[in-house]
PDB file of C-alpha atoms in Angstrom:
ATOM      1  CA  UNK A   1     147.950 -43.033 -45.749  1.00 89.00           C
ATOM      2  CA  UNK A   2     144.302 -44.368 -45.016  1.00 96.00           C
ATOM      3  CA  UNK A   3     145.725 -46.969 -42.293  1.00 96.00           C
ATOM      4  CA  UNK A   4     147.182 -44.703 -40.407  1.00 96.00           C
ATOM      5  CA  UNK A   5     144.533 -42.079 -40.632  1.00 97.00           C
ATOM      6  CA  UNK A   6     141.757 -44.650 -38.935  1.00 98.00           C
ATOM      7  CA  UNK A   7     144.251 -45.726 -36.467  1.00 97.00           C
ATOM      8  CA  UNK A   8     145.312 -42.650 -35.448  1.00 97.00           C
ATOM      9  CA  UNK A   9     141.406 -41.768 -35.145  1.00 97.00           C
ATOM     10  CA  UNK A  10     141.413 -38.658 -37.342  1.00 97.00           C
ATOM     11  CA  UNK A  11     138.804 -36.575 -38.979  1.00 97.00           C
ATOM     12  CA  UNK A  12     138.465 -35.833 -42.291  1.00 97.00           C
ATOM     13  CA  UNK A  13     138.992 -39.190 -43.795  1.00 98.00           C
ATOM     14  CA  UNK A  14     137.483 -39.149 -47.439  1.00 98.00           C
ATOM     15  CA  UNK A  15     136.405 -41.891 -49.518  1.00 98.00           C
ATOM     16  CA  UNK A  16     134.365 -42.515 -52.622  1.00 98.00           C
ATOM     17  CA  UNK A  17     132.204 -45.149 -53.183  1.00 96.00           C
ATOM     18  CA  UNK A  18     131.758 -47.403 -56.297  1.00 95.00           C
ATOM     19  CA  UNK A  19     129.852 -50.849 -57.492  1.00 90.00           C
ATOM     20  CA  UNK A  20     131.656 -53.397 -59.878  1.00 92.00           C
ATOM     21  CA  UNK A  21     130.556 -53.585 -63.219  1.00 92.00           C
ATOM     22  CA  UNK A  22     127.379 -56.134 -63.914  1.00 90.00           C
ATOM     23  CA  UNK A  23     128.499 -59.564 -64.499  1.00 88.00           C
ATOM     24  CA  UNK A  24     126.308 -59.685 -67.801  1.00 89.00           C
ATOM     25  CA  UNK A  25     129.297 -57.424 -69.428  1.00 90.00           C
ATOM     26  CA  UNK A  26     131.757 -58.978 -71.457  1.00 93.00           C
ATOM     27  CA  UNK A  27     135.459 -58.885 -70.868  1.00 94.00           C
ATOM     28  CA  UNK A  28     135.754 -55.954 -73.152  1.00 96.00           C
ATOM     29  CA  UNK A  29     132.943 -53.999 -71.842  1.00 95.00           C
ATOM     30  CA  UNK A  30     134.637 -54.741 -68.123  1.00 95.00           C
ATOM     31  CA  UNK A  31     138.021 -53.379 -69.069  1.00 96.00           C
ATOM     32  CA  UNK A  32     136.045 -50.253 -70.937  1.00 96.00           C
ATOM     33  CA  UNK A  33     134.450 -49.519 -67.527  1.00 95.00           C
ATOM     34  CA  UNK A  34     137.393 -50.020 -65.336  1.00 96.00           C
ATOM     35  CA  UNK A  35     139.311 -47.577 -67.655  1.00 96.00           C
ATOM     36  CA  UNK A  36     136.731 -45.019 -67.229  1.00 95.00           C
ATOM     37  CA  UNK A  37     137.011 -45.640 -63.431  1.00 96.00           C
ATOM     38  CA  UNK A  38     140.393 -45.672 -63.473  1.00 97.00           C
ATOM     39  CA  UNK A  39     140.623 -42.132 -65.359  1.00 96.00           C
ATOM     40  CA  UNK A  40     138.115 -40.238 -63.025  1.00 95.00           C
ATOM     41  CA  UNK A  41     138.952 -41.901 -59.941  1.00 97.00           C
ATOM     42  CA  UNK A  42     142.793 -41.167 -60.131  1.00 96.00           C
ATOM     43  CA  UNK A  43     141.826 -37.392 -60.168  1.00 95.00           C
ATOM     44  CA  UNK A  44     140.130 -37.206 -57.252  1.00 97.00           C
ATOM     45  CA  UNK A  45     141.538 -35.995 -53.815  1.00 97.00           C
ATOM     46  CA  UNK A  46     140.343 -39.081 -51.887  1.00 98.00           C
ATOM     47  CA  UNK A  47     141.842 -41.378 -49.062  1.00 97.00           C
ATOM     48  CA  UNK A  48     140.459 -44.469 -50.436  1.00 97.00           C
ATOM     49  CA  UNK A  49     137.854 -46.375 -52.984  1.00 97.00           C
ATOM     50  CA  UNK A  50     135.208 -48.393 -51.443  1.00 97.00           C
ATOM     51  CA  UNK A  51     134.038 -51.225 -53.726  1.00 96.00           C
ATOM     52  CA  UNK A  52     130.527 -52.568 -52.623  1.00 92.00           C
ATOM     53  CA  UNK A  53     129.412 -56.446 -52.251  1.00 90.00           C
ATOM     54  CA  UNK A  54     126.074 -55.855 -53.831  1.00 74.00           C
ATOM     55  CA  UNK A  55     123.303 -58.409 -52.080  1.00 65.00           C
ATOM     56  CA  UNK A  56     119.854 -59.305 -53.475  1.00 56.00           C
ATOM     57  CA  UNK A  57     117.741 -57.628 -50.514  1.00 49.00           C
ATOM     58  CA  UNK A  58     114.468 -58.790 -51.438  1.00 52.00           C
ATOM     59  CA  UNK A  59     114.042 -60.999 -48.308  1.00 50.00           C
ATOM     60  CA  UNK A  60     114.411 -58.062 -46.208  1.00 45.00           C
ATOM     61  CA  UNK A  61     110.858 -56.326 -47.264  1.00 49.00           C
ATOM     62  CA  UNK A  62     107.569 -57.474 -48.990  1.00 53.00           C
ATOM     63  CA  UNK A  63     107.635 -54.287 -51.361  1.00 59.00           C
ATOM     64  CA  UNK A  64     108.609 -54.806 -54.836  1.00 56.00           C
ATOM     65  CA  UNK A  65     111.826 -53.850 -55.757  1.00 52.00           C
ATOM     66  CA  UNK A  66     111.954 -50.759 -58.051  1.00 50.00           C
ATOM     67  CA  UNK A  67     114.584 -51.765 -60.335  1.00 53.00           C
ATOM     68  CA  UNK A  68     115.877 -55.387 -60.977  1.00 63.00           C
ATOM     69  CA  UNK A  69     118.533 -57.194 -59.088  1.00 56.00           C
ATOM     70  CA  UNK A  70     121.497 -57.785 -61.335  1.00 72.00           C
ATOM     71  CA  UNK A  71     124.502 -59.533 -59.522  1.00 83.00           C
ATOM     72  CA  UNK A  72     127.505 -57.811 -60.097  1.00 86.00           C
ATOM     73  CA  UNK A  73     131.223 -58.610 -60.164  1.00 90.00           C
ATOM     74  CA  UNK A  74     133.195 -59.502 -57.245  1.00 91.00           C
ATOM     75  CA  UNK A  75     134.513 -55.963 -55.430  1.00 92.00           C
ATOM     76  CA  UNK A  76     138.216 -57.978 -54.303  1.00 90.00           C
ATOM     77  CA  UNK A  77     138.513 -59.330 -57.852  1.00 91.00           C
ATOM     78  CA  UNK A  78     137.092 -56.464 -59.727  1.00 94.00           C
ATOM     79  CA  UNK A  79     139.751 -54.569 -57.810  1.00 93.00           C
ATOM     80  CA  UNK A  80     142.915 -56.466 -58.295  1.00 91.00           C
ATOM     81  CA  UNK A  81     142.498 -57.544 -61.934  1.00 94.00           C
ATOM     82  CA  UNK A  82     141.028 -54.346 -63.236  1.00 96.00           C
ATOM     83  CA  UNK A  83     142.024 -51.327 -61.240  1.00 95.00           C
ATOM     84  CA  UNK A  84     145.649 -52.113 -60.359  1.00 93.00           C
ATOM     85  CA  UNK A  85     146.610 -49.209 -61.974  1.00 94.00           C
ATOM     86  CA  UNK A  86     145.088 -47.159 -59.549  1.00 94.00           C
ATOM     87  CA  UNK A  87     147.125 -46.194 -56.732  1.00 91.00           C
ATOM     88  CA  UNK A  88     144.543 -45.613 -53.956  1.00 94.00           C
ATOM     89  CA  UNK A  89     143.975 -47.690 -51.157  1.00 95.00           C
ATOM     90  CA  UNK A  90     140.701 -49.797 -51.358  1.00 95.00           C
ATOM     91  CA  UNK A  91     137.849 -50.566 -48.934  1.00 97.00           C
ATOM     92  CA  UNK A  92     136.438 -53.647 -50.179  1.00 96.00           C
ATOM     93  CA  UNK A  93     132.941 -54.637 -48.767  1.00 95.00           C
ATOM     94  CA  UNK A  94     132.767 -58.462 -48.015  1.00 94.00           C
ATOM     95  CA  UNK A  95     129.024 -59.815 -47.969  1.00 91.00           C
ATOM     96  CA  UNK A  96     130.292 -62.976 -45.596  1.00 92.00           C
ATOM     97  CA  UNK A  97     126.933 -64.853 -45.964  1.00 87.00           C
ATOM     98  CA  UNK A  98     128.211 -65.521 -49.520  1.00 85.00           C
ATOM     99  CA  UNK A  99     130.924 -67.474 -47.598  1.00 88.00           C
ATOM    100  CA  UNK A 100     131.335 -70.716 -45.442  1.00 89.00           C
ATOM    101  CA  UNK A 101     134.087 -70.987 -42.932  1.00 88.00           C
ATOM    102  CA  UNK A 102     136.107 -73.080 -45.617  1.00 88.00           C
ATOM    103  CA  UNK A 103     136.229 -70.621 -48.521  1.00 90.00           C
ATOM    104  CA  UNK A 104     136.311 -67.273 -46.603  1.00 94.00           C
ATOM    105  CA  UNK A 105     139.814 -68.166 -44.882  1.00 94.00           C
ATOM    106  CA  UNK A 106     141.047 -68.409 -48.919  1.00 92.00           C
ATOM    107  CA  UNK A 107     140.186 -64.586 -49.141  1.00 92.00           C
ATOM    108  CA  UNK A 108     141.252 -63.375 -45.983  1.00 94.00           C
ATOM    109  CA  UNK A 109     144.724 -65.071 -47.061  1.00 92.00           C
ATOM    110  CA  UNK A 110     144.823 -62.461 -49.822  1.00 88.00           C
ATOM    111  CA  UNK A 111     144.388 -59.750 -47.573  1.00 90.00           C
ATOM    112  CA  UNK A 112     147.467 -60.172 -46.369  1.00 87.00           C
ATOM    113  CA  UNK A 113     149.514 -59.542 -49.760  1.00 79.00           C
ATOM    114  CA  UNK A 114     148.155 -55.750 -50.224  1.00 73.00           C
ATOM    115  CA  UNK A 115     146.708 -54.726 -46.572  1.00 65.00           C
ATOM    116  CA  UNK A 116     143.737 -53.805 -48.395  1.00 81.00           C
ATOM    117  CA  UNK A 117     140.788 -52.258 -45.925  1.00 95.00           C
ATOM    118  CA  UNK A 118     137.443 -54.327 -45.740  1.00 97.00           C
ATOM    119  CA  UNK A 119     133.837 -53.655 -44.025  1.00 97.00           C
ATOM    120  CA  UNK A 120     131.973 -57.224 -43.240  1.00 96.00           C
ATOM    121  CA  UNK A 121     128.161 -56.915 -44.054  1.00 92.00           C
ATOM    122  CA  UNK A 122     125.920 -59.502 -42.239  1.00 84.00           C
ATOM    123  CA  UNK A 123     122.986 -60.906 -44.069  1.00 67.00           C
ATOM    124  CA  UNK A 124     120.080 -58.263 -45.383  1.00 59.00           C
ATOM    125  CA  UNK A 125     117.608 -59.819 -43.063  1.00 49.00           C
ATOM    126  CA  UNK A 126     117.084 -62.085 -39.952  1.00 52.00           C
ATOM    127  CA  UNK A 127     114.912 -64.439 -42.594  1.00 53.00           C
ATOM    128  CA  UNK A 128     118.384 -65.027 -44.709  1.00 53.00           C
ATOM    129  CA  UNK A 129     119.759 -68.420 -43.425  1.00 58.00           C
ATOM    130  CA  UNK A 130     123.517 -68.047 -44.603  1.00 70.00           C
ATOM    131  CA  UNK A 131     126.458 -70.314 -43.864  1.00 82.00           C
ATOM    132  CA  UNK A 132     128.631 -67.785 -42.409  1.00 91.00           C
ATOM    133  CA  UNK A 133     127.851 -65.219 -39.508  1.00 91.00           C
ATOM    134  CA  UNK A 134     129.339 -61.703 -38.935  1.00 93.00           C
ATOM    135  CA  UNK A 135     130.620 -63.348 -35.533  1.00 94.00           C
ATOM    136  CA  UNK A 136     132.402 -66.340 -37.347  1.00 94.00           C
ATOM    137  CA  UNK A 137     134.054 -63.836 -39.823  1.00 96.00           C
ATOM    138  CA  UNK A 138     135.204 -62.022 -37.220  1.00 96.00           C
ATOM    139  CA  UNK A 139     137.000 -64.850 -35.296  1.00 95.00           C
ATOM    140  CA  UNK A 140     138.250 -65.792 -38.677  1.00 96.00           C
ATOM    141  CA  UNK A 141     139.751 -62.323 -39.489  1.00 96.00           C
ATOM    142  CA  UNK A 142     141.382 -62.372 -35.988  1.00 96.00           C
ATOM    143  CA  UNK A 143     143.047 -66.005 -36.423  1.00 95.00           C
ATOM    144  CA  UNK A 144     143.846 -65.438 -40.158  1.00 95.00           C
ATOM    145  CA  UNK A 145     144.834 -61.516 -40.827  1.00 95.00           C
ATOM    146  CA  UNK A 146     144.277 -59.674 -37.165  1.00 94.00           C
ATOM    147  CA  UNK A 147     145.905 -56.579 -39.088  1.00 94.00           C
ATOM    148  CA  UNK A 148     143.326 -56.542 -41.798  1.00 96.00           C
ATOM    149  CA  UNK A 149     141.986 -53.096 -41.168  1.00 97.00           C
ATOM    150  CA  UNK A 150     138.254 -53.773 -40.348  1.00 97.00           C
ATOM    151  CA  UNK A 151     135.585 -51.329 -40.664  1.00 98.00           C
ATOM    152  CA  UNK A 152     131.574 -52.050 -39.830  1.00 97.00           C
ATOM    153  CA  UNK A 153     127.970 -51.024 -40.763  1.00 95.00           C
ATOM    154  CA  UNK A 154     126.698 -48.425 -38.769  1.00 95.00           C
ATOM    155  CA  UNK A 155     122.804 -47.271 -39.330  1.00 94.00           C
ATOM    156  CA  UNK A 156     122.209 -43.978 -37.635  1.00 93.00           C
ATOM    157  CA  UNK A 157     118.135 -44.253 -38.503  1.00 87.00           C
ATOM    158  CA  UNK A 158     118.176 -47.666 -36.640  1.00 89.00           C
ATOM    159  CA  UNK A 159     118.875 -46.097 -33.578  1.00 79.00           C
ATOM    160  CA  UNK A 160     115.484 -43.888 -33.782  1.00 80.00           C
ATOM    161  CA  UNK A 161     113.404 -47.358 -33.493  1.00 82.00           C
ATOM    162  CA  UNK A 162     115.794 -49.826 -31.256  1.00 85.00           C
ATOM    163  CA  UNK A 163     117.767 -47.114 -29.523  1.00 87.00           C
ATOM    164  CA  UNK A 164     121.099 -49.321 -29.168  1.00 93.00           C
ATOM    165  CA  UNK A 165     122.988 -48.351 -32.399  1.00 94.00           C
ATOM    166  CA  UNK A 166     125.937 -46.901 -30.099  1.00 95.00           C
ATOM    167  CA  UNK A 167     125.972 -50.320 -28.445  1.00 96.00           C
ATOM    168  CA  UNK A 168     126.225 -52.539 -31.657  1.00 96.00           C
ATOM    169  CA  UNK A 169     129.168 -50.138 -32.740  1.00 97.00           C
ATOM    170  CA  UNK A 170     131.311 -50.788 -29.715  1.00 97.00           C
ATOM    171  CA  UNK A 171     130.424 -54.218 -29.704  1.00 97.00           C
ATOM    172  CA  UNK A 172     131.896 -54.364 -33.062  1.00 97.00           C
ATOM    173  CA  UNK A 173     134.911 -52.585 -31.765  1.00 97.00           C
ATOM    174  CA  UNK A 174     135.505 -55.628 -29.462  1.00 96.00           C
ATOM    175  CA  UNK A 175     135.151 -57.645 -32.377  1.00 96.00           C
ATOM    176  CA  UNK A 176     138.507 -55.487 -33.900  1.00 95.00           C
ATOM    177  CA  UNK A 177     136.312 -52.894 -36.138  1.00 98.00           C
ATOM    178  CA  UNK A 178     138.595 -50.129 -36.201  1.00 98.00           C
ATOM    179  CA  UNK A 179     135.828 -47.465 -38.197  1.00 98.00           C
ATOM    180  CA  UNK A 180     132.672 -47.455 -39.296  1.00 98.00           C
ATOM    181  CA  UNK A 181     130.644 -46.378 -42.580  1.00 98.00           C
ATOM    182  CA  UNK A 182     127.139 -45.563 -42.453  1.00 97.00           C
ATOM    183  CA  UNK A 183     124.216 -46.403 -44.784  1.00 92.00           C
ATOM    184  CA  UNK A 184     123.161 -43.306 -46.881  1.00 92.00           C
ATOM    185  CA  UNK A 185     122.149 -40.443 -44.320  1.00 94.00           C
ATOM    186  CA  UNK A 186     119.196 -37.956 -45.148  1.00 92.00           C
ATOM    187  CA  UNK A 187     117.839 -38.224 -41.801  1.00 93.00           C
ATOM    188  CA  UNK A 188     119.822 -35.300 -39.993  1.00 95.00           C
ATOM    189  CA  UNK A 189     118.203 -35.973 -36.479  1.00 94.00           C
ATOM    190  CA  UNK A 190     118.747 -39.652 -36.392  1.00 94.00           C
ATOM    191  CA  UNK A 191     122.436 -39.081 -36.933  1.00 96.00           C
ATOM    192  CA  UNK A 192     122.728 -36.202 -34.382  1.00 97.00           C
ATOM    193  CA  UNK A 193     121.041 -38.476 -31.894  1.00 96.00           C
ATOM    194  CA  UNK A 194     123.094 -41.497 -32.459  1.00 96.00           C
ATOM    195  CA  UNK A 195     126.402 -39.140 -32.643  1.00 97.00           C
ATOM    196  CA  UNK A 196     125.351 -37.943 -28.770  1.00 97.00           C
ATOM    197  CA  UNK A 197     124.977 -41.362 -27.209  1.00 97.00           C
ATOM    198  CA  UNK A 198     128.264 -42.530 -29.209  1.00 98.00           C
ATOM    199  CA  UNK A 199     129.904 -39.917 -27.487  1.00 98.00           C
ATOM    200  CA  UNK A 200     128.130 -40.231 -24.034  1.00 97.00           C
ATOM    201  CA  UNK A 201     128.498 -43.838 -24.119  1.00 97.00           C
ATOM    202  CA  UNK A 202     132.327 -43.637 -24.503  1.00 97.00           C
ATOM    203  CA  UNK A 203     132.708 -40.844 -22.013  1.00 97.00           C
ATOM    204  CA  UNK A 204     130.924 -42.944 -19.027  1.00 97.00           C
ATOM    205  CA  UNK A 205     132.693 -46.040 -20.151  1.00 97.00           C
ATOM    206  CA  UNK A 206     135.933 -45.081 -20.756  1.00 97.00           C
ATOM    207  CA  UNK A 207     136.286 -46.169 -24.277  1.00 97.00           C
ATOM    208  CA  UNK A 208     137.804 -44.565 -27.289  1.00 96.00           C
ATOM    209  CA  UNK A 209     135.782 -43.088 -30.117  1.00 98.00           C
ATOM    210  CA  UNK A 210     136.922 -44.364 -33.752  1.00 98.00           C
ATOM    211  CA  UNK A 211     136.012 -42.803 -37.062  1.00 98.00           C
ATOM    212  CA  UNK A 212     132.315 -42.548 -38.165  1.00 98.00           C
ATOM    213  CA  UNK A 213     132.245 -42.176 -41.851  1.00 98.00           C
ATOM    214  CA  UNK A 214     128.972 -40.468 -43.222  1.00 98.00           C
ATOM    215  CA  UNK A 215     127.761 -41.729 -46.275  1.00 97.00           C
ATOM    216  CA  UNK A 216     126.073 -39.259 -49.169  1.00 96.00           C
ATOM    217  CA  UNK A 217     124.774 -39.902 -52.134  1.00 91.00           C
ATOM    218  CA  UNK A 218     122.811 -37.486 -54.576  1.00 90.00           C
ATOM    219  CA  UNK A 219     119.545 -38.488 -56.078  1.00 89.00           C
ATOM    220  CA  UNK A 220     118.579 -38.023 -59.599  1.00 84.00           C
ATOM    221  CA  UNK A 221     115.053 -38.940 -60.147  1.00 84.00           C
ATOM    222  CA  UNK A 222     111.982 -39.964 -58.067  1.00 84.00           C
ATOM    223  CA  UNK A 223     112.246 -43.784 -58.985  1.00 83.00           C
ATOM    224  CA  UNK A 224     115.785 -43.570 -57.340  1.00 83.00           C
ATOM    225  CA  UNK A 225     114.073 -41.784 -54.184  1.00 85.00           C
ATOM    226  CA  UNK A 226     111.839 -44.709 -54.003  1.00 84.00           C
ATOM    227  CA  UNK A 227     114.578 -47.292 -54.340  1.00 79.00           C
ATOM    228  CA  UNK A 228     116.868 -45.351 -51.841  1.00 80.00           C
ATOM    229  CA  UNK A 229     113.570 -45.821 -49.265  1.00 80.00           C
ATOM    230  CA  UNK A 230     113.248 -49.542 -50.440  1.00 76.00           C
ATOM    231  CA  UNK A 231     116.887 -50.011 -49.891  1.00 72.00           C
ATOM    232  CA  UNK A 232     115.904 -48.921 -45.950  1.00 75.00           C
ATOM    233  CA  UNK A 233     117.409 -45.212 -46.214  1.00 82.00           C
ATOM    234  CA  UNK A 234     115.309 -43.028 -43.912  1.00 82.00           C
ATOM    235  CA  UNK A 235     114.140 -40.166 -45.886  1.00 84.00           C
ATOM    236  CA  UNK A 236     111.741 -38.057 -43.398  1.00 82.00           C
ATOM    237  CA  UNK A 237     108.218 -37.457 -45.245  1.00 87.00           C
ATOM    238  CA  UNK A 238     108.688 -33.310 -45.758  1.00 87.00           C
ATOM    239  CA  UNK A 239     111.937 -33.877 -47.453  1.00 86.00           C
ATOM    240  CA  UNK A 240     110.544 -37.019 -49.714  1.00 86.00           C
ATOM    241  CA  UNK A 241     108.072 -34.517 -50.673  1.00 90.00           C
ATOM    242  CA  UNK A 242     110.154 -31.610 -51.653  1.00 90.00           C
ATOM    243  CA  UNK A 243     112.507 -33.507 -53.571  1.00 89.00           C
ATOM    244  CA  UNK A 244     109.694 -35.077 -55.806  1.00 88.00           C
ATOM    245  CA  UNK A 245     108.161 -31.736 -56.161  1.00 89.00           C
ATOM    246  CA  UNK A 246     111.475 -29.926 -57.589  1.00 89.00           C
ATOM    247  CA  UNK A 247     112.346 -29.054 -60.610  1.00 88.00           C
ATOM    248  CA  UNK A 248     115.337 -30.097 -60.383  1.00 93.00           C
ATOM    249  CA  UNK A 249     115.983 -32.942 -57.854  1.00 92.00           C
ATOM    250  CA  UNK A 250     119.690 -33.960 -58.177  1.00 92.00           C
ATOM    251  CA  UNK A 251     120.482 -30.188 -57.534  1.00 93.00           C
ATOM    252  CA  UNK A 252     118.171 -30.256 -54.520  1.00 93.00           C
ATOM    253  CA  UNK A 253     119.359 -33.166 -53.177  1.00 93.00           C
ATOM    254  CA  UNK A 254     123.027 -32.087 -53.661  1.00 94.00           C
ATOM    255  CA  UNK A 255     122.221 -29.209 -51.456  1.00 95.00           C
ATOM    256  CA  UNK A 256     120.840 -31.423 -49.020  1.00 94.00           C
ATOM    257  CA  UNK A 257     123.693 -33.560 -48.967  1.00 95.00           C
ATOM    258  CA  UNK A 258     125.908 -30.655 -48.458  1.00 97.00           C
ATOM    259  CA  UNK A 259     124.114 -29.075 -45.371  1.00 96.00           C
ATOM    260  CA  UNK A 260     123.481 -32.203 -43.744  1.00 96.00           C
ATOM    261  CA  UNK A 261     127.585 -33.006 -43.873  1.00 98.00           C
ATOM    262  CA  UNK A 262     128.395 -29.725 -42.838  1.00 98.00           C
ATOM    263  CA  UNK A 263     126.197 -30.113 -39.630  1.00 97.00           C
ATOM    264  CA  UNK A 264     127.340 -33.428 -38.897  1.00 98.00           C
ATOM    265  CA  UNK A 265     130.911 -32.776 -39.259  1.00 98.00           C
ATOM    266  CA  UNK A 266     130.961 -29.636 -37.114  1.00 96.00           C
ATOM    267  CA  UNK A 267     128.283 -31.643 -34.634  1.00 97.00           C
ATOM    268  CA  UNK A 268     130.686 -34.573 -34.311  1.00 97.00           C
ATOM    269  CA  UNK A 269     134.083 -32.602 -34.301  1.00 92.00           C
ATOM    270  CA  UNK A 270     132.327 -30.490 -31.089  1.00 96.00           C
ATOM    271  CA  UNK A 271     131.968 -33.560 -29.268  1.00 96.00           C
ATOM    272  CA  UNK A 272     135.424 -35.158 -30.094  1.00 97.00           C
ATOM    273  CA  UNK A 273     134.203 -37.763 -32.456  1.00 98.00           C
ATOM    274  CA  UNK A 274     136.491 -38.082 -35.562  1.00 98.00           C
ATOM    275  CA  UNK A 275     133.947 -37.784 -38.725  1.00 98.00           C
ATOM    276  CA  UNK A 276     134.405 -38.542 -42.120  1.00 98.00           C
ATOM    277  CA  UNK A 277     132.844 -39.068 -45.311  1.00 98.00           C
ATOM    278  CA  UNK A 278     132.101 -41.607 -47.933  1.00 98.00           C
ATOM    279  CA  UNK A 279     130.442 -39.821 -50.973  1.00 98.00           C
ATOM    280  CA  UNK A 280     128.825 -42.798 -53.420  1.00 93.00           C
ATOM    281  CA  UNK A 281     128.633 -42.997 -57.298  1.00 88.00           C
ATOM    282  CA  UNK A 282     126.179 -46.065 -57.613  1.00 76.00           C
ATOM    283  CA  UNK A 283     124.413 -44.383 -60.455  1.00 78.00           C
ATOM    284  CA  UNK A 284     125.288 -44.993 -64.294  1.00 75.00           C
ATOM    285  CA  UNK A 285     123.733 -41.324 -65.531  1.00 82.00           C
ATOM    286  CA  UNK A 286     126.697 -39.182 -66.624  1.00 88.00           C
ATOM    287  CA  UNK A 287     124.399 -35.988 -64.654  1.00 91.00           C
ATOM    288  CA  UNK A 288     124.730 -38.371 -61.364  1.00 89.00           C
ATOM    289  CA  UNK A 289     128.314 -39.225 -61.503  1.00 92.00           C
ATOM    290  CA  UNK A 290     129.206 -35.495 -62.057  1.00 94.00           C
ATOM    291  CA  UNK A 291     127.059 -34.634 -59.401  1.00 94.00           C
ATOM    292  CA  UNK A 292     128.555 -36.834 -57.212  1.00 95.00           C
ATOM    293  CA  UNK A 293     132.263 -35.726 -57.958  1.00 96.00           C
ATOM    294  CA  UNK A 294     130.988 -32.261 -57.443  1.00 97.00           C
ATOM    295  CA  UNK A 295     129.552 -33.218 -53.860  1.00 97.00           C
ATOM    296  CA  UNK A 296     132.780 -34.810 -53.225  1.00 98.00           C
ATOM    297  CA  UNK A 297     134.814 -31.327 -53.921  1.00 98.00           C
ATOM    298  CA  UNK A 298     132.107 -29.372 -51.630  1.00 98.00           C
ATOM    299  CA  UNK A 299     132.580 -31.823 -48.812  1.00 98.00           C
ATOM    300  CA  UNK A 300     136.451 -31.900 -49.271  1.00 98.00           C
ATOM    301  CA  UNK A 301     135.886 -27.872 -48.615  1.00 98.00           C
ATOM    302  CA  UNK A 302     133.931 -28.305 -45.865  1.00 98.00           C
ATOM    303  CA  UNK A 303     136.722 -30.415 -44.194  1.00 97.00           C
ATOM    304  CA  UNK A 304     139.356 -27.767 -44.863  1.00 95.00           C
ATOM    305  CA  UNK A 305     137.363 -25.094 -43.125  1.00 91.00           C
ATOM    306  CA  UNK A 306     136.892 -26.781 -39.991  1.00 80.00           C
TER     307      UNK A 306
END
């Protein structure tokens, strides 16, 4: 069970992440999409399904968004109303700024019914004024459903600039976060530096290490690569140039993701850090969906071998 693996601080947690359908779809179209999700995901050897709560992040940067923002279906509602036949634990992202101190408790009450797992996400930028902050959400969670298995966001690339991502993680642990899912990883060095400081701080301060679940995403085109950069994903210049010059960017990005995870899994385990993986499938192209499934099986193989 996913909750037990998290609370026992086990390595090898494997998740698969998707975005809910766009709200522009009709009821029939949403049912068709859900049926495809159920068919595909029910066969996967995973511990849980991640459902993202997509935000418009245009306030975070002045650069033009490569793809237009289209609002998606609420992940919790999509999970409850359309994926009920999928017998896999859910990790539902919650962009807490979309709620108020009056509306968020109603959702927290729902989490008591089926013990979903969640990851609380704050505002995309400091410029956004939101009615509910992360701290406010943590407080309400403790009051209403303290048993909710809660995760946090971790951004190793931010550690290269601010050098405090490990401190952010431990502060979130103090606010009842029990695991962390990273932003998509293409910068191996940043992730290794973060893990080193995470383990060192825990040892020096007699703290327990909770699972760090690294997100991997296959990239199928140069435009997708530009979008990943726009989202704030750190891609070293040499890797970007290699991928854009590649004759098969999807194949090469897959190989890169596999190599990154193999090294991070060993690196983390050598330091006593429980390491997991979240394979994202957020594209609609058949080739990229198939690549995400192939990547997931490769990650599973690495976990079994180590």
